[in-house]
CSV table of C-alpha atoms and ligand atoms in Angstrom, one decimal:
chain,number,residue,atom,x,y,z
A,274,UNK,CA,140.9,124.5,63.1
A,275,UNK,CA,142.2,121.2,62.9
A,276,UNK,CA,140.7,117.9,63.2
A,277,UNK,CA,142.1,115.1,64.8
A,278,UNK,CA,140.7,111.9,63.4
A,279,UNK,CA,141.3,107.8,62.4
A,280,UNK,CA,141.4,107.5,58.1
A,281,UNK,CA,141.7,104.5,56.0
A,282,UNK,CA,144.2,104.9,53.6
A,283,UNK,CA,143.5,101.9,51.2
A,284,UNK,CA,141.1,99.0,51.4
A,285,UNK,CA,140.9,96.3,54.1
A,286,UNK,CA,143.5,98.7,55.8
A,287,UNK,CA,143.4,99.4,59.6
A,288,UNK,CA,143.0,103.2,60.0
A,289,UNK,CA,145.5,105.5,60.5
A,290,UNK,CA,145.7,109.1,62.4
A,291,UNK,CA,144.4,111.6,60.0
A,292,UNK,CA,144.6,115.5,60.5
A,293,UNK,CA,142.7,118.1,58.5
A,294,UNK,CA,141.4,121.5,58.5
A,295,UNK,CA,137.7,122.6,58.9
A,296,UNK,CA,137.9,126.3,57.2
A,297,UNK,CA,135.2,129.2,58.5
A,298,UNK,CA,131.8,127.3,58.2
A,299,UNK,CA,129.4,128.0,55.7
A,300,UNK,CA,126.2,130.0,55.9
A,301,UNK,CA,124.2,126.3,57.4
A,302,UNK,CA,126.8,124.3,58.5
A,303,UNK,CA,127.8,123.3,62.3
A,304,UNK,CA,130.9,122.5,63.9
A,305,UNK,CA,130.0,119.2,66.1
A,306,UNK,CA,132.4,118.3,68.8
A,307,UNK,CA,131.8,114.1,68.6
A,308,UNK,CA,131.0,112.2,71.3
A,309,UNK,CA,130.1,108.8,70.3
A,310,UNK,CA,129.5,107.1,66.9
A,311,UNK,CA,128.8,104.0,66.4
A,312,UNK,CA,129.8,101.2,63.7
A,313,UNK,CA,127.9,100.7,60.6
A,314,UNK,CA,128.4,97.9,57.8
A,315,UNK,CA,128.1,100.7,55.2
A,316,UNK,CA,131.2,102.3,57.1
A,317,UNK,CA,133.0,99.3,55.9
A,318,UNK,CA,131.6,98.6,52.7
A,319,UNK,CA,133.4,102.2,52.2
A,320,UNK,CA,136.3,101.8,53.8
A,321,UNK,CA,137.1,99.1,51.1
A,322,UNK,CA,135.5,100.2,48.4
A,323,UNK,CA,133.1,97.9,47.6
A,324,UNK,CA,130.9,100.6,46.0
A,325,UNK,CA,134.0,102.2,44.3
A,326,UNK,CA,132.7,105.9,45.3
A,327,UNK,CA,135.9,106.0,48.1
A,328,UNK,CA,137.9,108.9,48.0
A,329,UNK,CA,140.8,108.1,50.2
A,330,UNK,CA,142.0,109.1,53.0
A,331,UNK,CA,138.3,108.6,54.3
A,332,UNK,CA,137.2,109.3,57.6
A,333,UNK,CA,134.4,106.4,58.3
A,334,UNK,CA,131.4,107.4,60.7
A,335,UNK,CA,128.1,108.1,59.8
A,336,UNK,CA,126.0,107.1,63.5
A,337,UNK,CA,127.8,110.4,65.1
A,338,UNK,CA,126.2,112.0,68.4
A,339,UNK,CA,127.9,115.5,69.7
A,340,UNK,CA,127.7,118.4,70.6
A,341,UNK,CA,127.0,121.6,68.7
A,342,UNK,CA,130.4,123.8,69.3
A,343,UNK,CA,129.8,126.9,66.5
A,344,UNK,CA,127.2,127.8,64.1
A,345,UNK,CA,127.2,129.2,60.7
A,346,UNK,CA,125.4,132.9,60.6
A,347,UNK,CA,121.8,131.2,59.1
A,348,UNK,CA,121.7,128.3,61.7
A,349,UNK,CA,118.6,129.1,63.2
A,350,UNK,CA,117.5,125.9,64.9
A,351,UNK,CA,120.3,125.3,66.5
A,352,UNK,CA,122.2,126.8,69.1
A,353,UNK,CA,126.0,125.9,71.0
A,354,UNK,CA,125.7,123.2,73.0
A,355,UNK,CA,122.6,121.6,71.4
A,356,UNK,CA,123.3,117.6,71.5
A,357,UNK,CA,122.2,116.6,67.9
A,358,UNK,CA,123.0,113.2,65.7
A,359,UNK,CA,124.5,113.1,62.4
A,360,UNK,CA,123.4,109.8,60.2
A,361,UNK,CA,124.0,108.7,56.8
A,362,UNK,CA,123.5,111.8,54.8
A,363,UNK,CA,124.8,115.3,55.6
A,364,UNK,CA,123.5,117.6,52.8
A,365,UNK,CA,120.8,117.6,49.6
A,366,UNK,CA,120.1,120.2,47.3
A,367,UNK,CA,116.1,121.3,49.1
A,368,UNK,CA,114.6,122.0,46.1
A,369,UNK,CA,114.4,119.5,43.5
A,370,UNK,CA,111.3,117.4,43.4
A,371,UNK,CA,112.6,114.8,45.7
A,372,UNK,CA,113.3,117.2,48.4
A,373,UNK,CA,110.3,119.1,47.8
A,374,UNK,CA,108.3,116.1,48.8
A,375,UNK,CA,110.3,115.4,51.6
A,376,UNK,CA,112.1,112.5,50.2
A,377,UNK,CA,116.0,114.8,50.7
A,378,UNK,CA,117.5,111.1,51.0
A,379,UNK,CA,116.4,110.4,47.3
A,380,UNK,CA,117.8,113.9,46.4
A,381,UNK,CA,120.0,113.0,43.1
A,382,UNK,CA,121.2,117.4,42.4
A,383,UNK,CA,123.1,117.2,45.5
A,384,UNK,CA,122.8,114.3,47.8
A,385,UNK,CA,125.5,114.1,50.1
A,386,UNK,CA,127.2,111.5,52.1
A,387,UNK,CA,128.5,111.7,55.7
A,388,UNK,CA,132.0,109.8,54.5
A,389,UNK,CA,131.9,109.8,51.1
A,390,UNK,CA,131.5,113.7,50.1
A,391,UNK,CA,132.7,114.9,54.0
A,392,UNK,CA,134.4,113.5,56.4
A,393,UNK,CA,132.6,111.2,59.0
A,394,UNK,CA,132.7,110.9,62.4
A,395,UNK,CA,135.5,109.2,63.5
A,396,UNK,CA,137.4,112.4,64.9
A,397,UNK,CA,137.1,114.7,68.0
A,398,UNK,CA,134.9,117.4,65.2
A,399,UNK,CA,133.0,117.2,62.2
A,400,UNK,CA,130.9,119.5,60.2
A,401,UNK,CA,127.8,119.1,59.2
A,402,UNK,CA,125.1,121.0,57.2
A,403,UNK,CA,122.8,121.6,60.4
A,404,UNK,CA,119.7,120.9,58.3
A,405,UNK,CA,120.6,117.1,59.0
A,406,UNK,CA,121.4,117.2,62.7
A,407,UNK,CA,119.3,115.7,64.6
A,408,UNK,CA,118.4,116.8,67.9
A,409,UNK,CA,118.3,113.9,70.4
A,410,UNK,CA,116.0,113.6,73.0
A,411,UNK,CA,116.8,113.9,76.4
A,412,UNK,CA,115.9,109.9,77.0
A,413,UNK,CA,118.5,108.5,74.6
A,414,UNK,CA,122.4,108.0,75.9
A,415,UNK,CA,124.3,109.0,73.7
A,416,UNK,CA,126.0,105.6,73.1
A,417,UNK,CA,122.7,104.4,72.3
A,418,UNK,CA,121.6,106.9,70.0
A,419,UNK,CA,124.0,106.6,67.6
A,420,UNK,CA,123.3,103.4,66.1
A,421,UNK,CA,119.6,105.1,65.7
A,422,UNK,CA,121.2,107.7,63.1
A,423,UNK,CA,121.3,104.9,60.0
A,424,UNK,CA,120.5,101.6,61.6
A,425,UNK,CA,117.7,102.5,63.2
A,426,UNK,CA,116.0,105.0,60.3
A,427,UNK,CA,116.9,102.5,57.5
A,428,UNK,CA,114.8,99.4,58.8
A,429,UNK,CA,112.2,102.1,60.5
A,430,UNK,CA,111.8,103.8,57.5
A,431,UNK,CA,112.0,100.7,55.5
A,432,UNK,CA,109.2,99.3,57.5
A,433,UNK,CA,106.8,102.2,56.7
A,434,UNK,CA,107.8,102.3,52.9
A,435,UNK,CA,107.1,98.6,52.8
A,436,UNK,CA,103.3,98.6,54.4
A,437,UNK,CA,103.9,97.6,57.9
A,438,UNK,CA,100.8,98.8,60.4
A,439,UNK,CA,100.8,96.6,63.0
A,440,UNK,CA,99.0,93.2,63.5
A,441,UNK,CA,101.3,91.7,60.8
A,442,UNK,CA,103.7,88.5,60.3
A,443,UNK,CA,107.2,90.2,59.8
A,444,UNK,CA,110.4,88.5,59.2
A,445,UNK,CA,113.5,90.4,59.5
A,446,UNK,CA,116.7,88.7,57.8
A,447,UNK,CA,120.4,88.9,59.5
A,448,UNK,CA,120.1,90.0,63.1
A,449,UNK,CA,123.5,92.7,63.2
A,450,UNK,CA,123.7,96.1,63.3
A,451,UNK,CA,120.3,97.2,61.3
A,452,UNK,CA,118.5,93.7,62.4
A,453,UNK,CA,118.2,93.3,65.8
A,454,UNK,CA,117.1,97.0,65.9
A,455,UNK,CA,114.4,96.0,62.9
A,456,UNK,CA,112.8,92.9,65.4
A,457,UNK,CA,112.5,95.7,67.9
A,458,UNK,CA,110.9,98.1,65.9
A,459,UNK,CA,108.2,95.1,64.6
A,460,UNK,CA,107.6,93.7,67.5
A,461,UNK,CA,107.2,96.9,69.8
A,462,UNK,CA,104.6,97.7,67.2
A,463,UNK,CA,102.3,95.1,67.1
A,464,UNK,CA,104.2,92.9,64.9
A,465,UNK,CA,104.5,88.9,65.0
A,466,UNK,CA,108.0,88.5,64.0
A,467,UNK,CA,110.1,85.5,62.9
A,468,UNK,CA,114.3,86.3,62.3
A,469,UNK,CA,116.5,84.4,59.5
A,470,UNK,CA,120.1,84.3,61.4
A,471,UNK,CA,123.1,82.1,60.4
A,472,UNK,CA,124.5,82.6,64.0
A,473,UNK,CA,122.8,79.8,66.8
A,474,UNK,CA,123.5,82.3,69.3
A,475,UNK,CA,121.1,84.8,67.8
A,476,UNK,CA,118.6,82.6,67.7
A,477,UNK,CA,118.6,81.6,71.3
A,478,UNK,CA,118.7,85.5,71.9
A,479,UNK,CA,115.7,86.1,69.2
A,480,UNK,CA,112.8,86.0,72.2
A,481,UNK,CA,114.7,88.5,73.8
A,482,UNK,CA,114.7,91.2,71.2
A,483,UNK,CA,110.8,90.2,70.8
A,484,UNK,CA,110.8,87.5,67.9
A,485,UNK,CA,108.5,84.7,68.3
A,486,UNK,CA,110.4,82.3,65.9
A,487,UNK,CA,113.9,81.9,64.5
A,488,UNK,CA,115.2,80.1,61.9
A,489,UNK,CA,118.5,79.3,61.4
A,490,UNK,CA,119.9,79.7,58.2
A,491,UNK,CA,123.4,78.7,56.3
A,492,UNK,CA,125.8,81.5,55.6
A,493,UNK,CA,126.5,79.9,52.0
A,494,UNK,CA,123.0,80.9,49.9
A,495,UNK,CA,121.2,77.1,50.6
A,496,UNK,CA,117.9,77.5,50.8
A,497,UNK,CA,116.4,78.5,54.2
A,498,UNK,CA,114.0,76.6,56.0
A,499,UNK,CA,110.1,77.6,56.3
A,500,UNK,CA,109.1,79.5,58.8
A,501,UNK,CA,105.6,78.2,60.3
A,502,UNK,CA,103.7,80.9,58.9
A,503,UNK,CA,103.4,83.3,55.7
A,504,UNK,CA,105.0,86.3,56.2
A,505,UNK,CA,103.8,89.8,55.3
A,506,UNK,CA,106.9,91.6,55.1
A,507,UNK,CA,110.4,90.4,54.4
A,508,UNK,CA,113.7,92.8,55.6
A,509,UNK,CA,116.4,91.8,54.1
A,510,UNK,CA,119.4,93.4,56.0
A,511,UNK,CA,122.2,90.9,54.9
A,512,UNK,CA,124.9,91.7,52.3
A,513,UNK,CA,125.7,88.5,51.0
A,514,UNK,CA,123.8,86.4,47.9
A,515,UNK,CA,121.0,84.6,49.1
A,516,UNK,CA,118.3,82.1,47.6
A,517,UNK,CA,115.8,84.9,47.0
A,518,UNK,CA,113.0,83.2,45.7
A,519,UNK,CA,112.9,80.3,48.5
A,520,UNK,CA,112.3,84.1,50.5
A,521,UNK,CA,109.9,85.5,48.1
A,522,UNK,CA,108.0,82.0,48.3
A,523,UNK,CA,107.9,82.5,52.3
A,524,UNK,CA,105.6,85.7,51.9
A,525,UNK,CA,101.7,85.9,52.0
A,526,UNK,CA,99.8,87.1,48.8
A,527,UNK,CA,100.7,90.7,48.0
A,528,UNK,CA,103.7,90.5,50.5
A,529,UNK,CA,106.7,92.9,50.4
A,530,UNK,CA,110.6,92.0,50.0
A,531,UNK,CA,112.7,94.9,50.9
A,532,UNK,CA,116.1,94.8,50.5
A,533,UNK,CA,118.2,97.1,52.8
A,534,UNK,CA,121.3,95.1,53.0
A,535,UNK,CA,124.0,95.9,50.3
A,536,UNK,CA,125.0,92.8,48.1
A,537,UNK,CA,127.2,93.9,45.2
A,538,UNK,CA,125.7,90.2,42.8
A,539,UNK,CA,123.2,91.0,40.6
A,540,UNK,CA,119.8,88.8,42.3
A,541,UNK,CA,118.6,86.0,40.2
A,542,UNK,CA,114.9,85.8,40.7
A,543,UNK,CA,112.0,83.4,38.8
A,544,UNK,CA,108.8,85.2,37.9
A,545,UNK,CA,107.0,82.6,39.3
A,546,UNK,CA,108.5,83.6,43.0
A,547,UNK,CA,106.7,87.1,42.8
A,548,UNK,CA,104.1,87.1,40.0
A,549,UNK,CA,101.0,84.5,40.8
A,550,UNK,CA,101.0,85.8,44.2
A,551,UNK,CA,101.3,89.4,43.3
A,552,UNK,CA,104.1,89.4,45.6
A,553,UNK,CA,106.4,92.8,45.3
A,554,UNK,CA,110.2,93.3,45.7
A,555,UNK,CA,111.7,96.6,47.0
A,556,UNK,CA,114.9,98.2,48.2
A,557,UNK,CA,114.9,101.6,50.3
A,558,UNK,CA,117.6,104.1,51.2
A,559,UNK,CA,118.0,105.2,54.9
A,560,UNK,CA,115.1,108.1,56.0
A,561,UNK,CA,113.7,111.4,55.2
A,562,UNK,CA,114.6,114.1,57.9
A,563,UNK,CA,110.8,113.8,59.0
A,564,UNK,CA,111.6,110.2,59.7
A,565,UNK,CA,114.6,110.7,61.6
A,566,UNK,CA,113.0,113.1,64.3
A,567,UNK,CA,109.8,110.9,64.5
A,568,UNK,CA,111.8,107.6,64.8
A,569,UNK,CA,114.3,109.5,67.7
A,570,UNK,CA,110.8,110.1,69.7
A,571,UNK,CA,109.4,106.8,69.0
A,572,UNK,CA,112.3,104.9,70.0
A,573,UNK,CA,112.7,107.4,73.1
A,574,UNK,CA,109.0,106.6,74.2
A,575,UNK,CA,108.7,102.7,73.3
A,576,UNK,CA,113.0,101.8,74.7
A,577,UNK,CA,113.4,101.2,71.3
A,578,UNK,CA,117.3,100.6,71.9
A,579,UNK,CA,119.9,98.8,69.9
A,580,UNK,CA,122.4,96.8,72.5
A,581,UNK,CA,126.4,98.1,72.0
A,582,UNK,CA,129.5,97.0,72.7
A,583,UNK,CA,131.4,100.7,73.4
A,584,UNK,CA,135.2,100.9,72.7
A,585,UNK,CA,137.1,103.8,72.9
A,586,UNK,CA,138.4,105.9,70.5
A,587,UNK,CA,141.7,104.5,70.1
A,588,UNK,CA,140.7,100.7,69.8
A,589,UNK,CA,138.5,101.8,67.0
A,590,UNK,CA,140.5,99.0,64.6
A,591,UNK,CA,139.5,96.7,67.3
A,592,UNK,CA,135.8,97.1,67.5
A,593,UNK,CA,135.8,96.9,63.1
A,594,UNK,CA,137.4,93.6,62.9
A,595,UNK,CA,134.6,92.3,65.4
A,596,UNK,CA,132.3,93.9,63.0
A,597,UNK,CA,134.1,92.3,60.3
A,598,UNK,CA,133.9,89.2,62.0
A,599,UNK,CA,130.6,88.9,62.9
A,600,UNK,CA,131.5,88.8,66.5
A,601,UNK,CA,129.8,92.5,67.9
A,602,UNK,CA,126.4,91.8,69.6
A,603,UNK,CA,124.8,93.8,68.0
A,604,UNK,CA,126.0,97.2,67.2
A,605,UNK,CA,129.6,98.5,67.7
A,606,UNK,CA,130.2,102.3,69.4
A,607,UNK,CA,133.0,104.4,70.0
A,608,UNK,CA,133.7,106.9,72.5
A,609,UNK,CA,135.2,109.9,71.9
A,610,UNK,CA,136.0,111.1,75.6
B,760,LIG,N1,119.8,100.7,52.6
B,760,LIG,C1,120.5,101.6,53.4
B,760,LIG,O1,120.3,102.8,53.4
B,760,LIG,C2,121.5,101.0,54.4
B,760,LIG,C3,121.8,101.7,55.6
B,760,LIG,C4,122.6,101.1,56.5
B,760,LIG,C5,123.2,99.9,56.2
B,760,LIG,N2,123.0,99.3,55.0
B,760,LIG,C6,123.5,98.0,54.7
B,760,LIG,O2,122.9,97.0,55.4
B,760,LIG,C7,123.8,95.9,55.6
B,760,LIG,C8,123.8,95.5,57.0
B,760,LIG,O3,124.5,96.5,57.8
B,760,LIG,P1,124.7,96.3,59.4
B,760,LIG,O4,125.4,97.5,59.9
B,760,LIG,O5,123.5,95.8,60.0
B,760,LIG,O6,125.8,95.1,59.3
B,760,LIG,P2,126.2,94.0,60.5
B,760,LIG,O7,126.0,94.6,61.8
B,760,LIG,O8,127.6,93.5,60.1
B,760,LIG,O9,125.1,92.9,60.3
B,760,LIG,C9,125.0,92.1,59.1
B,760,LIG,C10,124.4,90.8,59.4
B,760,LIG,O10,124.3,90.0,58.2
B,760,LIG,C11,124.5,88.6,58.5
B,760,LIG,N3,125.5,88.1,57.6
B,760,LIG,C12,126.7,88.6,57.4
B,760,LIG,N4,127.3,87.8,56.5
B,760,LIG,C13,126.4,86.8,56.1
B,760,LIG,C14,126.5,85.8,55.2
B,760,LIG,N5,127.6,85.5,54.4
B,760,LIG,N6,125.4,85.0,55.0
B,760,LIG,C15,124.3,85.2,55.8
B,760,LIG,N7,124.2,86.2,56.7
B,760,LIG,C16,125.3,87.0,56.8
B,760,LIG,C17,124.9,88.5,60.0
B,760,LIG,O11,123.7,88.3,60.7
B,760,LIG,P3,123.5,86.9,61.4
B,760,LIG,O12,124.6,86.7,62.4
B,760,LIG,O13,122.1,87.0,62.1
B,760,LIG,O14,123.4,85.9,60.3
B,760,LIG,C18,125.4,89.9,60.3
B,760,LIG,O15,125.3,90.2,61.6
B,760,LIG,C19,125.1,96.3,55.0
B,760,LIG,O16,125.2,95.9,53.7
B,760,LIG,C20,125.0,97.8,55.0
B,760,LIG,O17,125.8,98.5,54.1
B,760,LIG,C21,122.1,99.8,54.1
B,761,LIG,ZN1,117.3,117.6,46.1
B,762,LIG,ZN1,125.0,103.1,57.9
């Protein structure tokens, strides 16, 4: 069958109609008929190829809800008409020591990418290896699911990796897309959080979302100011170079800087930022599987919801140069229908 979908052709290029063909699906995969999907920075990072692993034409789209249409003759758990999400990562190899242990986003035999080894979800149908769709539950839209795919899971699961319990002084930096869901995951479990924004507006909205304090911060790598207390966790969800040690400085003894956000500069950083106070610094990819069906009920439970702006299908050019722009409060989604 054929696919109808939006490609970019080159980079900082608006995208074009794309067709291509899906053959007979293989033993695991799925055919997903797209409904929504929302807008990720990664899909942009891609679409110019910042991380020079583009194969063009690319379909962008990796925050994909839909519906199951057909099934490969082993898909078990999943049947036609299922509603599932697709995130980051659409395939890994299930049997090298990673995946054995439940890491299959670490996978480095065969860990594949929703736009980068596929094509994504900006199209009426993708495919998928049904092992990572997602079944949603019946609480979540499906416009507000979708951002829950690789926003959501990257700061949830980069939350767990970097200690957080509950009862702790959090600081999330860069309220978009992966941020404001990160000061709703802290704070709707038990966290005191403070955000780093470089828009006013943010700040004003910070409360909202469930921050206590916000700071506002320069978009040209000045150091910040201090917050009023010593944080226990840092997320870092920005992109751009940044004074890291004033950061590292912010954080308690044996405090945690995780990195999420994707900034192509290599980070200068003085051992006497993370050493004395046996401070750490971390990075984390998005989520295992496990995480991704344990976040979905968490945030279905607790309203954990990221706040869209939906465009349809066709202004999809639109709603990425107001991602480009800063300008989408907080998380861009299209509509397929
Ligand atoms: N580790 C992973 O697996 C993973 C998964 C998904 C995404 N990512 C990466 O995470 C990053 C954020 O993605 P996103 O979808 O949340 O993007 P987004 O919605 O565009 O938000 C990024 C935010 O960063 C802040 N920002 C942008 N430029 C800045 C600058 N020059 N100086 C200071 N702050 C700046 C802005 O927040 P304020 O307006 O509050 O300042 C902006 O809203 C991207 O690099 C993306 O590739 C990583
Ligand atoms: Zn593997
Ligand atoms: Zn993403």
């Amino acid at each position: 069958m054929k696919v109808c979908a939006l490609a970019a052709f080159g980079p900082q290029e608006p995208l074009r109609p794309f067709e291509y063909e899906v053959g007979p699906l293989e033993a695991h995969q799925c055919l997903i008929k797209v409904q929504t999907c929302g807008i990720c920075h990664s899909d942009i990072h891609c679409m110019d190829n910042d991380w020079e692993m583009t194969r063009y034409p690319m379909v962008p789209g990796h925050e994909a809800i839909g519906t199951v249409a057909e099934v490969g003759p082993q898909v078990t758990h999943l049947q036609v008409g299922d509603r599932v999400g697709i995130g980051w990562q659409s395939g890994a190899c299930l049997h090298c020591l990673d995946c054995l242990r439940g890491n299959q986003q670490m996978c480095e035999v065969d860990n594949r990418a929703t736009i980068l080894q596929q094509h994504g979800g900006f199209g009426d149908y993708m495919t998928v290896d049904s092992r990572f769709a997602f079944p949603i539950p019946d609480g979540l839209s499906s416009e507000t699911a979708g951002p829950l795919l690789c926003g959501g899971i990257t700061v949830y699961s980069g939350f767990l990796h970097a200690g957080m319990t509950g009862g702790q002084e959090i600081g999330v930096i860069g309220i978009g897309g992966l941020g404001h869901l990160a000061v709703q995951f802290a704070a709707k479990l038990g966290n005191r959080v403070t955000v780093f924004t470089s828009s006013p507006d943010k700040a004003e909205f910070a409360a909202s979302l469930g921050a206590a304090e916000a700071v506002v911060i320069g978009r040209d790598g000045t150091a910040p100011e201090k917050p009023s207390r010593r944080l226990d966790i840092i997320l870092d969800t920005v992109a751009a170079s940044k004074d890291y040690n004033a950061y590292l400085n912010m954080l308690d003894s044996d405090g945690v800087y995780n990195l999420v956000g994707v900034p192509t500069d290599d980070i200068p950083l003085s051992v006497f930022a993370f050493q004395d106070k046996r401070r750490r610094i971390m990075g984390s990819p998005i989520g295992s599987p496990a995480e991704i069906r344990e976040m979905l009920s968490l945030c279905a439970e607790k309203e954990i919801l990221p706040l869209i702006e939906t465009f349809p299908f066709e202004r999809a050019n639109e709603a990425l140069q107001r991602v480009r722009d800063n300008k989408v409060r907080y998380r861009a989604v299209l509509t397929m229908e």
